[in-house]
XYZ file of C-alpha atoms in Angstrom:
583
model
C -56.999 -38.058 4.507
C -58.645 -41.855 6.237
C -59.324 -41.643 9.413
C -57.577 -44.849 11.206
C -59.392 -44.927 14.472
C -62.973 -44.763 13.565
C -62.774 -47.604 11.337
C -61.059 -49.587 13.560
C -63.681 -52.516 14.215
C -63.610 -55.942 16.319
C -61.389 -54.015 18.266
C -59.902 -56.765 21.425
C -60.992 -56.283 24.861
C -57.568 -56.241 26.794
C -56.590 -59.641 28.841
C -54.744 -58.464 32.021
C -56.923 -54.654 32.664
C -53.570 -54.161 35.555
C -50.960 -54.934 32.147
C -52.599 -52.352 30.046
C -52.658 -50.380 32.778
C -49.184 -50.309 33.008
C -48.266 -49.407 30.371
C -50.880 -46.784 30.057
C -49.545 -44.965 32.892
C -46.009 -44.842 31.100
C -48.010 -44.173 27.519
C -49.232 -40.762 29.204
C -45.782 -39.951 30.644
C -44.100 -40.253 27.437
C -47.396 -38.417 26.695
C -46.360 -35.693 29.180
C -42.535 -35.417 28.287
C -42.562 -35.236 24.155
C -45.308 -33.149 24.975
C -47.582 -34.998 22.395
C -51.826 -34.315 23.179
C -52.877 -36.982 19.829
C -51.080 -39.482 22.574
C -54.140 -39.019 24.946
C -56.351 -39.218 22.797
C -60.492 -40.494 24.478
C -60.155 -42.143 21.112
C -57.201 -44.206 21.337
C -58.366 -45.792 24.210
C -59.971 -48.637 22.772
C -56.665 -49.316 20.815
C -53.903 -48.748 22.970
C -56.180 -51.307 25.458
C -56.509 -53.524 23.029
C -52.312 -53.355 22.777
C -51.481 -52.958 25.834
C -54.077 -55.926 27.661
C -52.613 -58.578 25.544
C -49.259 -57.593 23.849
C -46.183 -57.627 26.094
C -44.501 -57.274 22.360
C -46.297 -55.161 21.232
C -45.743 -52.971 24.087
C -42.900 -52.254 23.913
C -43.064 -51.543 20.776
C -45.458 -49.386 21.386
C -43.121 -47.596 24.127
C -40.900 -47.467 21.620
C -42.404 -46.227 18.525
C -44.623 -44.152 19.281
C -44.513 -42.377 15.968
C -45.618 -45.241 14.003
C -49.330 -44.583 15.533
C -49.184 -41.162 14.928
C -48.513 -41.913 11.443
C -51.214 -44.935 10.858
C -54.050 -42.363 12.327
C -52.274 -39.516 10.388
C -51.796 -40.443 8.152
C -54.039 -43.750 6.954
C -52.742 -48.194 6.599
C -51.561 -47.246 3.076
C -49.238 -43.807 3.306
C -48.262 -44.773 6.662
C -47.035 -48.247 5.119
C -45.467 -46.680 1.643
C -44.177 -43.519 4.242
C -42.316 -46.374 6.003
C -40.956 -48.856 3.615
C -39.051 -44.875 1.082
C -37.493 -44.711 4.205
C -36.061 -48.395 3.982
C -32.765 -48.046 5.650
C -29.789 -47.111 3.174
C -26.618 -46.090 5.735
C -23.734 -48.198 6.769
C -25.465 -49.501 9.522
C -27.402 -51.040 7.751
C -27.420 -54.384 9.925
C -28.270 -52.571 12.642
C -30.766 -50.581 10.680
C -32.003 -53.464 9.129
C -33.523 -54.932 12.931
C -35.285 -51.290 13.514
C -37.402 -50.665 10.609
C -38.533 -53.994 10.978
C -39.752 -52.947 15.059
C -41.422 -50.047 13.623
C -43.127 -52.539 11.098
C -44.358 -55.511 13.116
C -46.373 -53.443 14.891
C -47.566 -50.815 11.883
C -49.283 -54.533 10.488
C -49.857 -54.766 13.640
C -51.385 -52.259 14.427
C -53.456 -52.089 10.863
C -54.250 -55.718 11.157
C -55.414 -55.526 14.666
C -57.495 -52.645 14.464
C -59.611 -54.386 10.756
C -57.672 -51.660 8.570
C -56.703 -53.975 6.725
C -56.775 -58.025 5.470
C -54.806 -60.992 5.791
C -53.768 -60.132 2.678
C -52.594 -57.144 2.811
C -50.763 -58.025 6.974
C -48.582 -60.751 5.140
C -47.673 -59.254 1.394
C -46.692 -56.218 4.119
C -44.663 -58.473 6.138
C -42.862 -60.855 2.913
C -42.055 -56.949 1.421
C -39.682 -56.145 3.819
C -38.569 -59.395 3.590
C -37.464 -59.089 0.178
C -35.868 -55.774 0.714
C -34.100 -56.676 3.253
C -32.314 -59.560 1.744
C -31.950 -58.198 -1.167
C -29.876 -54.698 1.044
C -28.157 -57.124 2.430
C -26.661 -59.382 -1.347
C -25.849 -56.148 -2.541
C -23.974 -54.488 0.319
C -22.392 -58.323 1.260
C -21.132 -58.260 -2.827
C -19.865 -55.252 -2.487
C -18.175 -55.577 -0.066
C -16.944 -58.609 -1.934
C -15.541 -56.196 -4.776
C -13.789 -54.104 -2.657
C -12.346 -55.800 -1.093
C -10.768 -57.439 -5.160
C -12.448 -60.545 -4.092
C -14.459 -60.583 -6.649
C -15.316 -58.370 -10.599
C -19.415 -57.343 -9.964
C -20.813 -57.436 -13.028
C -24.889 -55.859 -13.827
C -25.789 -59.214 -13.610
C -23.972 -61.330 -10.921
C -25.675 -65.115 -11.591
C -26.212 -65.018 -7.750
C -29.886 -65.612 -6.804
C -31.760 -66.118 -3.635
C -34.691 -67.929 -3.409
C -37.556 -67.544 -1.154
C -39.103 -70.584 -0.004
C -42.601 -71.796 1.384
C -44.286 -68.637 2.178
C -41.799 -65.692 1.389
C -42.487 -67.534 -2.318
C -45.698 -67.109 -1.729
C -45.866 -63.931 0.137
C -47.828 -65.061 2.534
C -44.810 -64.396 5.371
C -47.010 -64.696 8.999
C -46.913 -62.747 11.923
C -43.331 -64.231 12.886
C -41.878 -66.149 10.252
C -39.139 -67.858 9.766
C -37.524 -67.180 5.597
C -36.938 -69.996 3.554
C -33.905 -69.080 0.686
C -31.622 -71.368 -1.182
C -28.870 -69.723 -2.660
C -27.823 -71.125 -6.575
C -25.377 -69.281 -8.601
C -23.427 -69.424 -12.465
C -20.467 -71.319 -11.851
C -17.754 -68.281 -13.238
C -19.718 -65.425 -12.874
C -18.261 -63.155 -10.991
C -15.121 -63.776 -11.692
C -13.670 -65.130 -8.645
C -10.212 -63.536 -7.388
C -9.297 -64.668 -3.875
C -7.567 -66.953 -2.145
C -9.672 -69.851 -1.894
C -12.741 -71.175 -4.416
C -15.802 -70.081 -5.621
C -17.682 -72.449 -3.451
C -16.159 -70.949 -0.348
C -16.613 -67.625 -1.035
C -20.449 -68.501 -2.429
C -20.673 -70.502 1.468
C -19.726 -67.873 3.343
C -21.507 -65.488 1.560
C -24.740 -67.513 2.888
C -23.087 -67.897 6.225
C -22.956 -63.346 6.406
C -26.562 -63.903 5.083
C -27.800 -65.731 6.655
C -26.700 -63.932 9.893
C -27.588 -60.648 8.987
C -30.937 -61.749 9.382
C -31.127 -63.399 12.421
C -28.495 -62.191 14.171
C -29.495 -59.875 17.901
C -28.820 -57.222 19.138
C -31.128 -55.241 21.778
C -33.101 -54.319 18.843
C -34.225 -57.376 17.880
C -33.434 -59.362 14.528
C -34.977 -58.741 10.957
C -35.886 -62.316 10.115
C -34.978 -65.847 11.624
C -33.319 -67.612 8.026
C -33.367 -71.146 7.051
C -31.372 -72.851 3.952
C -32.621 -76.942 4.668
C -35.395 -76.272 1.713
C -31.633 -77.074 -1.554
C -31.592 -79.575 -2.886
C -29.894 -82.432 -0.027
C -28.942 -80.418 3.067
C -27.159 -82.785 4.908
C -25.051 -83.724 1.195
C -24.913 -80.662 -1.178
C -22.757 -76.808 0.151
C -24.842 -73.831 1.009
C -24.117 -72.274 -2.329
C -25.573 -74.429 -4.984
C -23.811 -73.823 -9.109
C -27.475 -73.728 -10.587
C -25.149 -77.134 -13.166
C -25.684 -78.785 -10.087
C -29.466 -78.083 -9.215
C -30.470 -78.763 -12.887
C -28.738 -82.146 -12.658
C -30.007 -83.363 -9.217
C -33.913 -82.281 -9.803
C -33.258 -84.268 -13.267
C -32.566 -87.252 -12.395
C -32.728 -87.109 -8.004
C -35.565 -85.071 -7.215
C -38.053 -85.796 -4.773
C -41.868 -84.957 -5.041
C -41.998 -83.362 -1.824
C -39.926 -81.175 -3.329
C -41.850 -81.018 -6.384
C -43.937 -78.908 -3.903
C -41.858 -76.967 -2.329
C -40.477 -75.686 -6.228
C -44.259 -74.537 -6.252
C -44.038 -70.768 -4.423
C -39.874 -70.275 -4.631
C -39.195 -67.203 -6.308
C -36.942 -64.717 -6.474
C -36.685 -62.602 -4.307
C -32.766 -60.779 -3.696
C -29.424 -60.979 -6.036
C -29.667 -61.531 -10.431
C -33.460 -61.720 -10.451
C -33.407 -61.976 -13.679
C -30.953 -64.913 -13.411
C -33.868 -66.495 -10.979
C -36.480 -66.643 -13.451
C -33.887 -68.441 -16.465
C -32.375 -71.090 -12.941
C -37.212 -71.096 -12.496
C -37.108 -71.704 -16.609
C -34.713 -74.614 -16.102
C -36.715 -76.822 -13.437
C -40.199 -76.024 -14.961
C -39.698 -79.448 -16.480
C -39.319 -81.700 -13.233
C -41.843 -78.937 -11.610
C -44.753 -79.983 -14.023
C -44.758 -83.114 -15.805
C -47.691 -83.546 -17.928
C -49.006 -87.034 -15.752
C -48.618 -87.908 -12.480
C -48.667 -90.922 -11.057
C -50.428 -91.819 -7.732
C -47.890 -93.704 -6.692
C -45.874 -89.990 -6.417
C -48.930 -88.367 -4.981
C -49.390 -90.837 -1.831
C -45.377 -89.337 -1.584
C -45.829 -85.706 -1.849
C -48.984 -86.706 1.533
C -46.194 -89.128 3.404
C -45.723 -85.551 4.006
C -48.217 -84.748 6.018
C -47.822 -88.246 8.012
C -44.868 -87.184 8.926
C -46.287 -84.278 10.515
C -49.256 -85.769 11.743
C -46.661 -88.400 13.610
C -46.266 -85.481 16.162
C -49.510 -85.804 17.436
C -50.799 -89.055 17.988
C -54.431 -88.445 19.221
C -56.613 -88.882 15.849
C -59.186 -86.847 17.473
C -58.902 -82.663 17.716
C -58.943 -81.067 21.269
C -57.791 -77.588 20.869
C -55.988 -77.101 23.828
C -52.347 -77.942 22.486
C -53.140 -77.850 19.109
C -50.609 -77.713 16.424
C -52.740 -75.108 14.291
C -50.173 -75.663 11.201
C -49.028 -78.845 11.216
C -52.188 -79.967 13.203
C -55.436 -82.057 11.534
C -56.919 -79.068 10.280
C -54.398 -77.234 10.323
C -53.269 -74.532 7.456
C -51.248 -77.159 6.163
C -53.823 -79.135 5.318
C -55.211 -76.310 3.231
C -51.491 -76.166 1.378
C -51.877 -78.987 0.653
C -54.296 -79.682 -0.636
C -53.898 -77.018 -3.362
C -50.542 -78.150 -3.453
C -51.672 -81.381 -4.597
C -53.687 -80.776 -7.060
C -51.617 -77.804 -8.439
C -49.140 -81.035 -8.913
C -52.159 -83.223 -10.173
C -53.328 -81.027 -12.936
C -50.775 -78.021 -13.010
C -48.623 -80.192 -15.323
C -51.098 -79.489 -18.205
C -53.119 -76.891 -16.537
C -50.359 -73.714 -16.833
C -52.924 -71.237 -15.553
C -52.773 -73.546 -12.067
C -49.287 -72.538 -11.803
C -50.050 -70.323 -8.995
C -47.354 -69.330 -5.876
C -50.263 -68.231 -3.507
C -52.551 -71.120 -1.114
C -56.017 -69.301 -1.031
C -54.777 -68.559 -5.425
C -54.660 -72.433 -6.342
C -57.485 -72.747 -4.130
C -59.518 -70.047 -6.558
C -57.257 -71.337 -10.164
C -58.322 -75.127 -8.324
C -62.453 -74.377 -8.358
C -62.576 -72.122 -11.646
C -61.019 -74.623 -13.459
C -63.847 -77.326 -12.205
C -61.107 -79.504 -10.697
C -62.424 -78.883 -7.065
C -65.611 -78.294 -6.207
C -66.784 -74.136 -5.321
C -67.631 -74.859 -2.600
C -65.159 -76.738 -0.182
C -62.800 -74.369 -2.576
C -65.101 -71.328 -0.481
C -64.688 -73.507 3.024
C -61.563 -73.663 3.523
C -60.386 -70.688 1.684
C -62.889 -69.450 5.086
C -60.188 -71.432 6.813
C -57.063 -69.921 6.019
C -57.889 -66.216 7.040
C -59.274 -67.644 9.935
C -56.531 -70.416 11.002
C -54.140 -67.089 9.937
C -55.590 -65.020 12.109
C -54.896 -67.077 15.088
C -51.752 -67.785 14.159
C -51.175 -63.986 14.154
C -52.926 -63.676 17.132
C -50.381 -66.562 19.244
C -47.029 -65.245 17.594
C -47.902 -61.454 18.690
C -48.541 -62.179 22.039
C -44.178 -61.837 22.253
C -42.732 -62.491 18.590
C -42.746 -66.589 18.959
C -42.757 -68.503 15.898
C -45.674 -70.439 17.722
C -48.125 -72.473 16.319
C -49.808 -74.163 19.111
C -52.406 -73.698 21.005
C -51.754 -72.993 24.669
C -52.908 -76.079 27.213
C -53.892 -73.526 30.118
C -57.217 -72.701 30.735
C -55.259 -68.721 30.914
C -53.502 -69.560 28.036
C -56.741 -70.154 26.184
C -58.762 -68.308 27.433
C -55.927 -65.098 26.286
C -56.395 -66.453 23.093
C -59.627 -66.408 22.849
C -59.939 -62.604 24.227
C -57.492 -61.593 22.084
C -59.381 -63.587 18.782
C -61.730 -60.603 19.943
C -64.407 -63.226 21.901
C -66.153 -62.834 24.574
C -65.666 -66.559 26.061
C -63.609 -69.224 26.010
C -66.016 -71.171 24.821
C -67.679 -69.749 21.929
C -63.861 -69.774 20.996
C -63.556 -73.193 21.549
C -66.622 -73.540 19.674
C -65.937 -71.628 16.728
C -61.516 -73.684 16.382
C -63.462 -77.013 16.483
C -65.803 -76.494 13.472
C -62.813 -75.581 11.068
C -60.218 -77.468 11.695
C -62.834 -80.491 12.066
C -64.486 -79.234 8.153
C -60.229 -78.598 7.374
C -59.789 -82.395 8.217
C -62.759 -83.585 6.384
C -62.469 -81.772 3.672
C -58.923 -83.014 3.247
C -58.483 -86.309 4.176
C -61.734 -88.001 1.819
C -59.847 -85.707 -1.519
C -56.733 -88.355 -1.377
C -56.276 -92.309 -1.322
C -53.849 -91.957 3.206
C -51.843 -94.354 2.259
C -51.155 -96.706 4.392
C -49.172 -96.590 7.440
C -45.279 -97.898 6.531
C -44.367 -99.226 9.701
C -47.063 -100.934 10.876
C -47.161 -100.322 14.664
C -44.689 -97.642 14.548
C -44.044 -94.869 11.723
C -41.282 -94.760 9.437
C -41.134 -91.661 7.587
C -38.167 -90.714 5.261
C -39.697 -87.900 3.815
C -38.427 -84.260 3.583
C -35.101 -82.548 5.143
C -34.957 -83.623 9.023
C -36.059 -86.658 11.159
C -39.313 -87.643 12.207
C -39.284 -87.717 15.634
C -42.022 -90.548 15.445
C -39.934 -92.544 13.087
C -37.165 -91.643 15.863
C -38.905 -94.252 18.527
C -40.405 -97.061 16.123
C -36.447 -97.246 15.338
C -35.292 -97.216 19.051
C -39.182 -99.803 19.448
C -36.849 -101.990 16.806
C -33.897 -102.345 18.040
C -31.656 -99.466 16.613
C -28.596 -98.148 19.140
C -28.438 -94.229 16.524
C -32.212 -94.348 15.176
C -31.159 -90.964 14.049
C -27.766 -92.286 11.768
C -29.928 -94.999 10.888
C -32.680 -92.041 9.167
C -30.201 -90.462 8.289
C -29.232 -93.483 6.049
C -32.506 -94.379 5.123
C -33.086 -90.203 3.577
C -29.413 -90.882 1.130
C -30.807 -92.848 -0.689
C -33.777 -91.137 -1.333
C -31.190 -88.580 -2.273
C -29.489 -90.971 -4.179
C -26.923 -91.031 -2.096
C -25.698 -94.104 -4.069
C -26.287 -95.461 -7.182
C -28.732 -97.940 -6.776
C -30.434 -95.769 -5.088
C -31.014 -93.341 -8.486
C -33.512 -94.366 -10.838
C -37.631 -92.794 -9.808
C -37.714 -96.895 -9.925
C -35.128 -98.174 -7.431
C -36.675 -95.791 -5.009
C -39.759 -96.877 -4.910
C -39.025 -100.371 -4.291
C -36.502 -99.756 -1.881
C -39.107 -97.768 -0.223
C -41.878 -100.099 -1.136
C -39.172 -103.384 0.994
C -37.693 -100.553 3.995
C -40.422 -101.952 6.543
C -40.038 -105.294 5.639
C -36.190 -104.468 5.459
C -35.105 -102.167 8.684
C -37.311 -105.848 10.174
C -34.516 -107.837 8.881
C -31.941 -105.529 10.366
C -32.870 -105.861 13.804
C -33.460 -109.150 14.314
C -29.651 -109.668 14.144
C -27.470 -109.121 17.090
C -25.993 -105.810 16.687
C -28.839 -104.318 13.941
C -26.854 -100.355 13.770
C -24.024 -101.988 12.673
C -25.511 -104.051 10.124
C -27.693 -101.637 8.416
C -24.815 -100.017 7.754
C -22.316 -103.229 6.366
C -25.951 -102.692 4.169
C -25.026 -99.174 3.015
C -21.574 -99.581 2.054
C -22.463 -102.492 0.035
C -25.359 -101.105 -1.246
C -23.481 -97.672 -2.299
C -20.911 -100.362 -4.379
C -23.322 -101.708 -6.821
C -23.887 -99.958 -9.452
C -27.430 -100.203 -9.831
C -31.252 -101.518 -7.200
C -33.210 -102.357 -9.688
C -32.775 -106.080 -10.255
C -31.393 -106.173 -6.403
C -34.595 -104.805 -4.900
C -37.292 -106.061 -6.968
C -35.342 -109.832 -6.584
C -35.865 -108.575 -2.340
C -39.867 -107.978 -3.532
C -40.428 -111.297 -4.978
C -38.261 -113.439 -2.434
C -39.131 -111.949 0.549
C -37.021 -114.605 2.321
C -33.801 -113.366 0.755
C -33.897 -109.850 3.045
C -32.854 -112.459 6.643
C -29.911 -113.543 5.163
C -28.612 -110.502 3.851
C -28.911 -109.039 7.183
C -28.110 -112.562 8.164
C -23.939 -111.934 6.376
C -24.619 -107.916 7.395
C -23.863 -108.658 10.965
C -22.403 -111.883 11.375
C -20.085 -112.558 7.953
C -18.125 -109.283 7.036
C -15.875 -110.856 4.241
C -18.859 -112.779 2.853
C -20.830 -109.402 2.624
C -17.607 -108.103 1.157
C -18.071 -110.116 -1.841
C -20.737 -110.343 -2.033
C -20.332 -105.818 -3.119
C -18.927 -106.397 -5.528
C -20.586 -109.648 -6.794
C -24.214 -109.478 -6.075
C -24.845 -112.107 -8.780
C -24.121 -115.149 -6.120
C -27.532 -114.129 -4.456
C -28.672 -115.742 -7.949
C -27.122 -119.436 -6.323
C -30.190 -118.929 -3.432
C -33.122 -119.133 -5.591
C -31.753 -122.237 -7.138
C -34.100 -125.965 -5.905
C -31.606 -127.123 -4.660
C -30.678 -124.788 -2.332
């Protein structure tokens, strides 16, 4: 039998001795009421101090579920976790039971982590496995309930699949993580019998699944869920038919979506159908040759994140441990970009985990072994720091405190004797990561000159919105949404790879040209209408590239001559006349 307490190492001291003392009094009162002699063991004191003096959230859970700690000290971390998973919710009140079980899991994982009983990979794997089981339970109950209502005929293989993306897909969930999901379905597989439509039913299924995960009651919630990583979330429904999804990825899928799909993994529903879907999108994800223009496009996602941190010097106070310079995302992107470059020719590189990808890349001699080792160690440190930040109050935060007191608290929770030592080591790690990342890829020039113009991803980039506003656009979010739509192929003229490359290169000049008109928003919106009527865009965009002065003319027409703009959209060859020497 494992002696959990004797193996505990590196336990942090209590930051707040007052909180530790107050919570300990409640603990001892609870021990007396329940006549639990084990709760008064002297050996428990260092662990209780570490929890009670650093984390209000864990303190509440420990006082609510003391039996979780009893299971740990009786059976050890691995066996206690196995017992918890074996007792997974099965009753009719499964949503409430899931929330209770999530609290118990959160406490068990935190105690195994803080005590040093589990390394990072066990911590993240346990959180991820619980999320998978929760999603599987929810999907099973929701589909069976629909079958009982007579809405569907439920076969053994439903054709409804939930893909876990990001850290869930990579079995790398953090302590207070969102879960990124995409729901795909095979049309007709469920034999929908309802009064509306199969698509409506599937959309409602997504809504109910998300609600089961993130609705709160007095027991908390299970997981916050995000479904925005699906194809073209602004235009596509919450649930997408597999045929539609594959056609999207083959025709207008973006490079950042290739990076996101590396970690995609079936986690609930029809797992066999999910694996088949991923097999069908292999040609989209893994190309035998990937040009470096595409790599710059992927790199632009990181530039988008950097826009939130204008100071290019790493400052520990207020630093974003995930998205900031030298943070977790730079390690993830270093691995993913290298996977995309080489994975088309080296199937062994097509792995989901970040550290596993670094190891595989080093073994294939595609990255330097010492760099892979440095990044792996840095990843473990930064993920530990991420977890400590989140354990304090169960907040999905990655930002270090910007106050002396807050920083001292996190330094203590990380096990440091003083703040200076914590700051020095954290700065060393962040600097080393950023040096490796920034020196490994050609940093694409800022497309916006003085400001930022990045239209990659599923949400508006704050820096880009500021740039558009400073250029004179009154509704920058609307303008950003239009451009993002072009990248998703919302206009026929932008549905080819070459068209999207050209429009990306033209974007700064294009936006500046329309910003110079009397009403930039109205002129740009009129240009969008013009673009959507064109059967193709490569010829026009090439024309603009060779003759940039035409952009100003087009902007003037769109801004001041709407009738002529309509004529142009019907006969774009009229622009050829502008190129005549006698124009």
